[in-house]
CSV table of C-alpha atoms in Angstrom, one decimal:
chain,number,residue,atom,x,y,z
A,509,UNK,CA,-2.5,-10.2,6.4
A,510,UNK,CA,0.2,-9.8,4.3
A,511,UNK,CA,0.1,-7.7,1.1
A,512,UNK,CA,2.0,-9.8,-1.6
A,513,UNK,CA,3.0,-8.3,-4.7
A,514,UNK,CA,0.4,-9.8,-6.5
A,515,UNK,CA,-2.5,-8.9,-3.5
A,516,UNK,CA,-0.9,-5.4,-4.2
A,517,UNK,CA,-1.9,-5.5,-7.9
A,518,UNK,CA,-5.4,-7.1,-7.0
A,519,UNK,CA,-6.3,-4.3,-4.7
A,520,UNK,CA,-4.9,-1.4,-6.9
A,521,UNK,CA,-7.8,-3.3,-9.5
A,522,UNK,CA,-10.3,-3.3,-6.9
A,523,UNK,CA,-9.7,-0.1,-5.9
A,524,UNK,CA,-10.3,1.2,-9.7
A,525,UNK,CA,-13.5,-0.6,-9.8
A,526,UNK,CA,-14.5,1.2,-6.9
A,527,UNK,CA,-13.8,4.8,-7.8
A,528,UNK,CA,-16.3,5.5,-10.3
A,529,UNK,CA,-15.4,8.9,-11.3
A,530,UNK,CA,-12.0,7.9,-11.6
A,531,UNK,CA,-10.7,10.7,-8.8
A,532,UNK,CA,-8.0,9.0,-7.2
A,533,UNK,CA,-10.5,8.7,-4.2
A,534,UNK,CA,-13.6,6.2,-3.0
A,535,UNK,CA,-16.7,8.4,-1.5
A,536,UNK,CA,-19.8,7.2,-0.7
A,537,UNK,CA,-21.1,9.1,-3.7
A,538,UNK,CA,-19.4,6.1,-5.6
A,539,UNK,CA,-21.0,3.3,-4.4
A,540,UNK,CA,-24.0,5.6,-4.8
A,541,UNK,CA,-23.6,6.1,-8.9
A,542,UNK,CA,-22.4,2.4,-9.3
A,543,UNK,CA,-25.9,1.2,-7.4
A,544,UNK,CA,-27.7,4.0,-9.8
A,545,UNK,CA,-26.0,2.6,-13.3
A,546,UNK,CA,-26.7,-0.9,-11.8
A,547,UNK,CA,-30.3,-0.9,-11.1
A,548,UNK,CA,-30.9,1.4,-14.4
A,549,UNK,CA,-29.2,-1.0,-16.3
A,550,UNK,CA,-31.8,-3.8,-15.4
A,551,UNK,CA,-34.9,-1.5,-15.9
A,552,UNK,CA,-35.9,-1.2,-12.1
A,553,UNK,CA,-37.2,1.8,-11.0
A,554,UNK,CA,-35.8,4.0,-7.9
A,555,UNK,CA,-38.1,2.6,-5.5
A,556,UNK,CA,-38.9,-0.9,-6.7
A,557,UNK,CA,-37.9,-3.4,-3.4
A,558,UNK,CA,-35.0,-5.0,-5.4
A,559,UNK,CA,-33.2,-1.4,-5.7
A,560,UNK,CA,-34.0,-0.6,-2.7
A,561,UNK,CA,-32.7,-3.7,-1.3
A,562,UNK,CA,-29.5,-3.0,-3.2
A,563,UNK,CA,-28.9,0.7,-2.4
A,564,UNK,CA,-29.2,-0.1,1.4
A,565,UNK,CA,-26.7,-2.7,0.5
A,566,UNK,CA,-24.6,-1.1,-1.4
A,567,UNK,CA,-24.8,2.2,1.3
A,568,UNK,CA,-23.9,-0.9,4.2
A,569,UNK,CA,-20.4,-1.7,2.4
A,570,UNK,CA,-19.6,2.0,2.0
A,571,UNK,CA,-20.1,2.4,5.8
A,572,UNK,CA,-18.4,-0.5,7.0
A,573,UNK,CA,-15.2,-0.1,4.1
A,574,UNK,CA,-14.8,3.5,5.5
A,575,UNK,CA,-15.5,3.3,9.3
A,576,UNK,CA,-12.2,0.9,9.2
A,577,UNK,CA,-10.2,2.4,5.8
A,578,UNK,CA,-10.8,6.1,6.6
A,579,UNK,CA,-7.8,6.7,8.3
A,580,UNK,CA,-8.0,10.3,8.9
A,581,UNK,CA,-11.4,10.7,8.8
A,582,UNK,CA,-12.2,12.9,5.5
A,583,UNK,CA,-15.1,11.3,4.3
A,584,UNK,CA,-12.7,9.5,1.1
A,585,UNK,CA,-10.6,6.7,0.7
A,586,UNK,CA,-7.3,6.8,-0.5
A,587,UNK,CA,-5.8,3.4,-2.2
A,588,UNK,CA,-2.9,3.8,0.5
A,589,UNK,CA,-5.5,3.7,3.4
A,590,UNK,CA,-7.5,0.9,1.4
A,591,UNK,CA,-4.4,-1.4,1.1
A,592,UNK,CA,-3.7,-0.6,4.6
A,593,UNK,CA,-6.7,-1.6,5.7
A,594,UNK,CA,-6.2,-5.4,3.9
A,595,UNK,CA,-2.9,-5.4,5.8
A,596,UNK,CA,-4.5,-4.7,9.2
A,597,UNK,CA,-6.7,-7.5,8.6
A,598,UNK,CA,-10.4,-6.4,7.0
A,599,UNK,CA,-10.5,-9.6,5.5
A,600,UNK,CA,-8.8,-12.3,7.5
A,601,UNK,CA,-10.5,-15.2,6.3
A,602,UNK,CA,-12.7,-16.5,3.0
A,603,UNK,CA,-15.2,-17.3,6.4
A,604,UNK,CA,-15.1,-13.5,7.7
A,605,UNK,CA,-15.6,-13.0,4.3
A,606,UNK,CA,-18.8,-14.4,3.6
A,607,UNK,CA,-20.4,-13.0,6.4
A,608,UNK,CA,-20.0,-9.3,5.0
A,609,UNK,CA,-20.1,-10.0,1.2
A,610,UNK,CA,-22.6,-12.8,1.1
A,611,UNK,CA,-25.7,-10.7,1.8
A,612,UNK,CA,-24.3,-8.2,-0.9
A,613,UNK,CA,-24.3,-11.0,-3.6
A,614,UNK,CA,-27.3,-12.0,-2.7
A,615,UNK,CA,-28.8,-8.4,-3.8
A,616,UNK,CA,-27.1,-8.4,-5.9
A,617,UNK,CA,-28.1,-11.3,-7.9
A,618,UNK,CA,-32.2,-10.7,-7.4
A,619,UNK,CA,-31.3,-7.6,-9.6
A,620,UNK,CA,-28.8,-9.2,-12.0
A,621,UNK,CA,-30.4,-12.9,-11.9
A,622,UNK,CA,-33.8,-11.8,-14.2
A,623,UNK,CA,-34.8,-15.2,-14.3
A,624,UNK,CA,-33.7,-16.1,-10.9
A,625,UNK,CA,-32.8,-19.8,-11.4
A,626,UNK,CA,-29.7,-18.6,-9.5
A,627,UNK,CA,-27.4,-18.5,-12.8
A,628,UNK,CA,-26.4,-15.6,-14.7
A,629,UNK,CA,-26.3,-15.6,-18.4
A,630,UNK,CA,-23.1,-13.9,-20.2
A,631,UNK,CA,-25.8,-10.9,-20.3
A,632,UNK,CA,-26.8,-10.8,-17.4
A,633,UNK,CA,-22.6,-11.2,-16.5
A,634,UNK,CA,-21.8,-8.3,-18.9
A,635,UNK,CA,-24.5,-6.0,-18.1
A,636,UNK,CA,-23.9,-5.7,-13.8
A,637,UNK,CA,-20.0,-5.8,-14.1
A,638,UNK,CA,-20.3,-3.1,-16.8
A,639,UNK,CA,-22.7,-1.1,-14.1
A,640,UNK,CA,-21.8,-1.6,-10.8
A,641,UNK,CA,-17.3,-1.7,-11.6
A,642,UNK,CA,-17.1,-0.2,-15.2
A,643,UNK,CA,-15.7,-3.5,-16.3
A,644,UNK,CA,-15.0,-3.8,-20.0
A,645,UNK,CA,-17.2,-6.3,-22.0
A,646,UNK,CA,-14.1,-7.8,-22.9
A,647,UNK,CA,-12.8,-8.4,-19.4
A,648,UNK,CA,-16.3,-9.7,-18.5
A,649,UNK,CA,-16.8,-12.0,-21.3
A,650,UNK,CA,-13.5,-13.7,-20.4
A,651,UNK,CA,-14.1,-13.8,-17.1
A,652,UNK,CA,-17.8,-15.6,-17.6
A,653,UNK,CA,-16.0,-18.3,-20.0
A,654,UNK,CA,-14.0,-19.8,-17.4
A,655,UNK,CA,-16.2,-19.5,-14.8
A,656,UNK,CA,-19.5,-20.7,-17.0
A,657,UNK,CA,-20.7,-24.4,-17.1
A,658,UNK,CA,-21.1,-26.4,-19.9
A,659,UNK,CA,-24.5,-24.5,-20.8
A,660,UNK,CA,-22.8,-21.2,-20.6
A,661,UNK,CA,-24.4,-20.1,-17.3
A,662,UNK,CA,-22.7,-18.8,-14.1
A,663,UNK,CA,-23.6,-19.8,-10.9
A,664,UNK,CA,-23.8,-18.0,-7.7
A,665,UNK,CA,-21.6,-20.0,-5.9
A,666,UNK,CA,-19.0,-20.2,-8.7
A,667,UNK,CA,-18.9,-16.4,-8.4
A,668,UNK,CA,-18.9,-16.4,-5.2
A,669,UNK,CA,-15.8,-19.0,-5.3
A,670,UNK,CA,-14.2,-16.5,-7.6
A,671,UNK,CA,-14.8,-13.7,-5.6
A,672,UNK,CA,-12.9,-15.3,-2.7
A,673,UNK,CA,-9.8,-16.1,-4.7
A,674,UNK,CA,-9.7,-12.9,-6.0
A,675,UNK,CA,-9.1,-12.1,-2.3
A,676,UNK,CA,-7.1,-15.2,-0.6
A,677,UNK,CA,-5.6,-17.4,-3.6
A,678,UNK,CA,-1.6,-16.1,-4.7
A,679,UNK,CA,-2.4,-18.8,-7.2
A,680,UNK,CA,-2.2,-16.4,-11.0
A,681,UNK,CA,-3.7,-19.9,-12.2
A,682,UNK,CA,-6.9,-19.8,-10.4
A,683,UNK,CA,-9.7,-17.8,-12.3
A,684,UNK,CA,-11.2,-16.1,-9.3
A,685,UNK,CA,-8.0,-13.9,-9.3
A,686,UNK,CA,-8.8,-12.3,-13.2
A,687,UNK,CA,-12.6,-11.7,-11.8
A,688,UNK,CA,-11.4,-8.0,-13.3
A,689,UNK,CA,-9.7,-8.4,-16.0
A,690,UNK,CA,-6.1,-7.2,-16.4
A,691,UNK,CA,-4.3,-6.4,-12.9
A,692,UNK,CA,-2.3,-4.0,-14.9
């Protein structure tokens, strides 16, 4: 896959949301915190099936990011060895895609989906993307606006849409690709 200028930027975002403690690095004690904050932030307790469902998740992409990012093997990723990785060809396809990312939405939204109609409210929206990526209210509340119906409710397959042109569109037009906020 080519890196673009504008892929560059996306994954340098991505790669911000992942570090949680803001280090430089992404550890598996990342995507440990971020599933922490997460489940904390919709009231479930450590060892409540949805959470649990979640960590393992969670634990899953951790494994299968570093077994082909980790370049030299020290346990952290750099975002030199993450963008590598997108260049070598982790994600070749939005259909190679769904295969590894669907089952993480779905977790996902049993946590973040309290109703479970399969539609977040901008609450809902706010309150995971705050958790799991440390995304500003502000980026989030933008982000739900576009991608919201006419009732003001996301759907899972209009994130899931959005979460895909984050990673294949070069189109700055197309929502999916300000799923963060600011590349900047």
């Amino acid at each position: 896959m080519e890196i673009t200028a504008f892929l560059d930027r996306k994954l340098a975002r991505r790669f911000r949301t992942y570090d949680s403690d803001g280090d430089g690095f992404i550890e598996r004690e990342d995507f440990t915190q971020a599933g922490e904050r997460t489940t904390k932030a919709f009231g479930l307790a450590h060892d409540d099936p949805k959470a649990v469902r979640f960590h393992d998740m969670l634990i899953g992409l951790w494994e299968q990011l570093s077994a082909v990012t980790d370049q030299d093997r020290d346990g952290r990723i750099s975002v030199e060895e993450y963008k590598k990785a997108f260049a070598n060809g982790l994600l070749e396809t939005p259909e190679s895609f769904d295969e590894g990312y669907v089952p993480f939405l779905d977790a996902l939204m049993a946590i973040a989906d309290e109703d479970d109609d399969g539609k977040l409210t901008l609450e809902e929206h706010v309150t995971w993307t705050g958790a799991l990526m440390n995304l500003s209210e502000a980026n989030a509340r933008g982000i739900h606006d576009l991608l919201s119906d006419e009732d003001g409710l996301m759907s899972t397959q209009a994130l899931l849409e959005a979460i895909r042109e984050f990673y294949f569109s070069e189109d700055p037009a197309e929502a999916g690709n300000w799923l963060l906020g600011s590349l900047d």
